[in-house]
PDB file of C-alpha atoms in Angstrom:
ATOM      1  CA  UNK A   1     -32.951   6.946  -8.359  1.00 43.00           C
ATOM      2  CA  UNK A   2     -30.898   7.710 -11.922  1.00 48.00           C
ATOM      3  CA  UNK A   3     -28.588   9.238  -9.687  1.00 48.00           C
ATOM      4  CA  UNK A   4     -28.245   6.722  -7.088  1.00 50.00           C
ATOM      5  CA  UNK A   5     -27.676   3.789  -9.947  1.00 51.00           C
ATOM      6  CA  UNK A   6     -25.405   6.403 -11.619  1.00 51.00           C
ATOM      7  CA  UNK A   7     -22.801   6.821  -8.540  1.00 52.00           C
ATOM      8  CA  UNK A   8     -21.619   3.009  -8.292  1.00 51.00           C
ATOM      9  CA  UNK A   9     -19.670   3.109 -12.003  1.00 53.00           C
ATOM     10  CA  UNK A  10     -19.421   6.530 -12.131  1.00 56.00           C
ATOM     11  CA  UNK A  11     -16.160   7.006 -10.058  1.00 56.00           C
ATOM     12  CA  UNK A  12     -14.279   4.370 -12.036  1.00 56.00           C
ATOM     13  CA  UNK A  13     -15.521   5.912 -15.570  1.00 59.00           C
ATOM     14  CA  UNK A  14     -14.398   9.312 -14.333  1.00 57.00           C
ATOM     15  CA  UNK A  15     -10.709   7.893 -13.155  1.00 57.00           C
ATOM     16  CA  UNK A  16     -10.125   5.407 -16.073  1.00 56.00           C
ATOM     17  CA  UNK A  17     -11.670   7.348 -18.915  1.00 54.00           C
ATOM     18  CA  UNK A  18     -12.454  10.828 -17.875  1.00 53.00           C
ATOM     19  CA  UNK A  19     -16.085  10.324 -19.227  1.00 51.00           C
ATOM     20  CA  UNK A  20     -18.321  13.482 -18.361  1.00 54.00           C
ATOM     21  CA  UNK A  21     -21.539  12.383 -16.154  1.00 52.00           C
ATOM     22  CA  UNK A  22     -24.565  12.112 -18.108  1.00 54.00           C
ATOM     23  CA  UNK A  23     -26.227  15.505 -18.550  1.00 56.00           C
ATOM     24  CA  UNK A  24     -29.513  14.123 -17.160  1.00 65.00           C
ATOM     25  CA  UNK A  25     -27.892  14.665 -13.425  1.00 62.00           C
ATOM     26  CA  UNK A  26     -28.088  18.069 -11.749  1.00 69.00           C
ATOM     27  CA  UNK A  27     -24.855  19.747 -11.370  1.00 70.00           C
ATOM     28  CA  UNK A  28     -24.685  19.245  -7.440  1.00 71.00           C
ATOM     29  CA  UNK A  29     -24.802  15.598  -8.145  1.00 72.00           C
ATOM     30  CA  UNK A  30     -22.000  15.771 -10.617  1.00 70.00           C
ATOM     31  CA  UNK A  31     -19.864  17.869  -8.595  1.00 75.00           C
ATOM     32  CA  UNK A  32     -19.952  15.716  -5.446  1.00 75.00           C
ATOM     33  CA  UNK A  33     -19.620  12.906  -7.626  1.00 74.00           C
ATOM     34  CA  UNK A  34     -16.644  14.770  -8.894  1.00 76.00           C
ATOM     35  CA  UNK A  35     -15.511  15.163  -5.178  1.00 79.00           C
ATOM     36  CA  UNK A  36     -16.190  11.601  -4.591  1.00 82.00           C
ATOM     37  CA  UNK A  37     -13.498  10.675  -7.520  1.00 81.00           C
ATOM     38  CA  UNK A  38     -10.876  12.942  -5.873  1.00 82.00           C
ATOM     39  CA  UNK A  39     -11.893  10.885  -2.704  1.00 85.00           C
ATOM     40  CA  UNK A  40     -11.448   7.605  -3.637  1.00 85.00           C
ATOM     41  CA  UNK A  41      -7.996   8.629  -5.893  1.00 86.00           C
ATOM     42  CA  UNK A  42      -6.486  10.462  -2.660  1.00 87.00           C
ATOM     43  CA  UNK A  43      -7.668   7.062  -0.622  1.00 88.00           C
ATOM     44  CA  UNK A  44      -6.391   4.576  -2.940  1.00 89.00           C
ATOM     45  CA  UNK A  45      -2.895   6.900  -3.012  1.00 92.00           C
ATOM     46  CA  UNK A  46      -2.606   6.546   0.697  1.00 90.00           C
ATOM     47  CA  UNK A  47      -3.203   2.447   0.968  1.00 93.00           C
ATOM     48  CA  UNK A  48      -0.504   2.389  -1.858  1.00 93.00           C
ATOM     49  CA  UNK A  49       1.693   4.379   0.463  1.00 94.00           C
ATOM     50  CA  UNK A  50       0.853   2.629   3.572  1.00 94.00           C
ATOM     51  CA  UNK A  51       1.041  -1.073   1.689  1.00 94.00           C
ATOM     52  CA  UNK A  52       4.751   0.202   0.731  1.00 95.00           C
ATOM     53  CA  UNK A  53       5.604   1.069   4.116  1.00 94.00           C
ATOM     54  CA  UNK A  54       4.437  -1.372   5.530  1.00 95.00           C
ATOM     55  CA  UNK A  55       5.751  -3.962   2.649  1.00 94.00           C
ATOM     56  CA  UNK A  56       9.366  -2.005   3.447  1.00 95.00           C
ATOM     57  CA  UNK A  57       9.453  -2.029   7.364  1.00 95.00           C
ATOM     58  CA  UNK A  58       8.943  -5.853   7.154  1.00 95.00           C
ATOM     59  CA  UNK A  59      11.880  -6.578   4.736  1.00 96.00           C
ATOM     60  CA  UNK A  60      14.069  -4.222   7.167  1.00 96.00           C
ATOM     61  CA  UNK A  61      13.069  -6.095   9.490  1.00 96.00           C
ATOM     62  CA  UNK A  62      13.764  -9.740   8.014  1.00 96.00           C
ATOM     63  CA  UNK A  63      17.310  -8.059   7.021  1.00 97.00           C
ATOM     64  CA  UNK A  64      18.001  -7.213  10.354  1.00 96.00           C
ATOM     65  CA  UNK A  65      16.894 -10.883  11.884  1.00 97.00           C
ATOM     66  CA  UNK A  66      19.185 -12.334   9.022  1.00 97.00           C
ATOM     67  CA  UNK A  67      21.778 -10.032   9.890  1.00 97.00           C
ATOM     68  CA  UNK A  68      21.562 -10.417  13.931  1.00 97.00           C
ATOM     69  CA  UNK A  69      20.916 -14.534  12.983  1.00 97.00           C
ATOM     70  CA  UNK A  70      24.860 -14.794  11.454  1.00 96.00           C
ATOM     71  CA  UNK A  71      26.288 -12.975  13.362  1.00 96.00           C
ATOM     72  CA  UNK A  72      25.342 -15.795  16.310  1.00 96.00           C
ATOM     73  CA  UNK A  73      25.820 -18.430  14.176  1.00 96.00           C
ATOM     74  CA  UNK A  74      29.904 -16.997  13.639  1.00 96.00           C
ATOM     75  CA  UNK A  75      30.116 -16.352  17.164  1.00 96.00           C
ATOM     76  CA  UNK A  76      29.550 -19.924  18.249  1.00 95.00           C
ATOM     77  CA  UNK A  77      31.204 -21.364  15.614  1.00 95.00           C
ATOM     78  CA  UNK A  78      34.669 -19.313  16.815  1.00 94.00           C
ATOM     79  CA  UNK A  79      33.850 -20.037  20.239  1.00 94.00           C
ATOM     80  CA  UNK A  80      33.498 -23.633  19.116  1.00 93.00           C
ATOM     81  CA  UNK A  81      36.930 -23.769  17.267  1.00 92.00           C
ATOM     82  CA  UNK A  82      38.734 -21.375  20.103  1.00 92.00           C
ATOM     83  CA  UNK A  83      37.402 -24.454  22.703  1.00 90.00           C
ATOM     84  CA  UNK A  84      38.330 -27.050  20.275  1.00 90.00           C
ATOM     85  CA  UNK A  85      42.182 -25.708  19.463  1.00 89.00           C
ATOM     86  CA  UNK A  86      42.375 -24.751  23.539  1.00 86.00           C
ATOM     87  CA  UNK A  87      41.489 -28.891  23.984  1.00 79.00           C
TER      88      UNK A  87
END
C-alpha cells in the first residue's frame, strides 16, 4: 500500500526535483516508477507539440480568411467605382 500512496507524488518529485524514491520501495517499483516519469515527460512533450500545432494551423488559417476577406472587399469596391465612373 506504501507503494501505491507513494506513486501519485512521486512522478512530479522525480521531474521537478530529481528526489530519489524512498529506499523503503523495492527496486522494481522504483524503476517502473522511473519509467512512469519518462512516460508522463514524453506525454506532456507531445500535447505541447500538438497544442502548438494546432495553436499554429488556426492562426494560418485566420490569416488566410483575412487575407481571402480583402481581397473581396477591394474587388467590389473597384467594381463599384469602375460602375460608378462608367455611369
Amino acid at each position: 500500500m506504501a507503494e501505491v500512496k507513494f506513486a501519485w507524488w512521486s512522478y512530479w518529485s522525480l521531474i521537478f526535483y530529481r528526489a530519489r524514491p524512498p529506499r523503503r520501495l523495492s527496486p522494481q517499483c522504483a524503476s517502473a516508477c522511473r519509467r512512469n516519469v519518462a512516460q508522463i515527460a514524453v506525454n506532456v512533450i507531445v500535447i505541447i507539440m500538438i497544442i502548438t500545432v494546432t495553436v499554429v494551423a488556426a492562426a494560418a488559417v485566420l490569416i488566410v480568411l483575412l487575407i481571402l476577406v480583402v481581397v473581396v472587399v477591394v474587388v467590389v469596391v473597384v467594381v463599384v467605382v469602375v460602375v460608378v465612373v462608367v455611369i
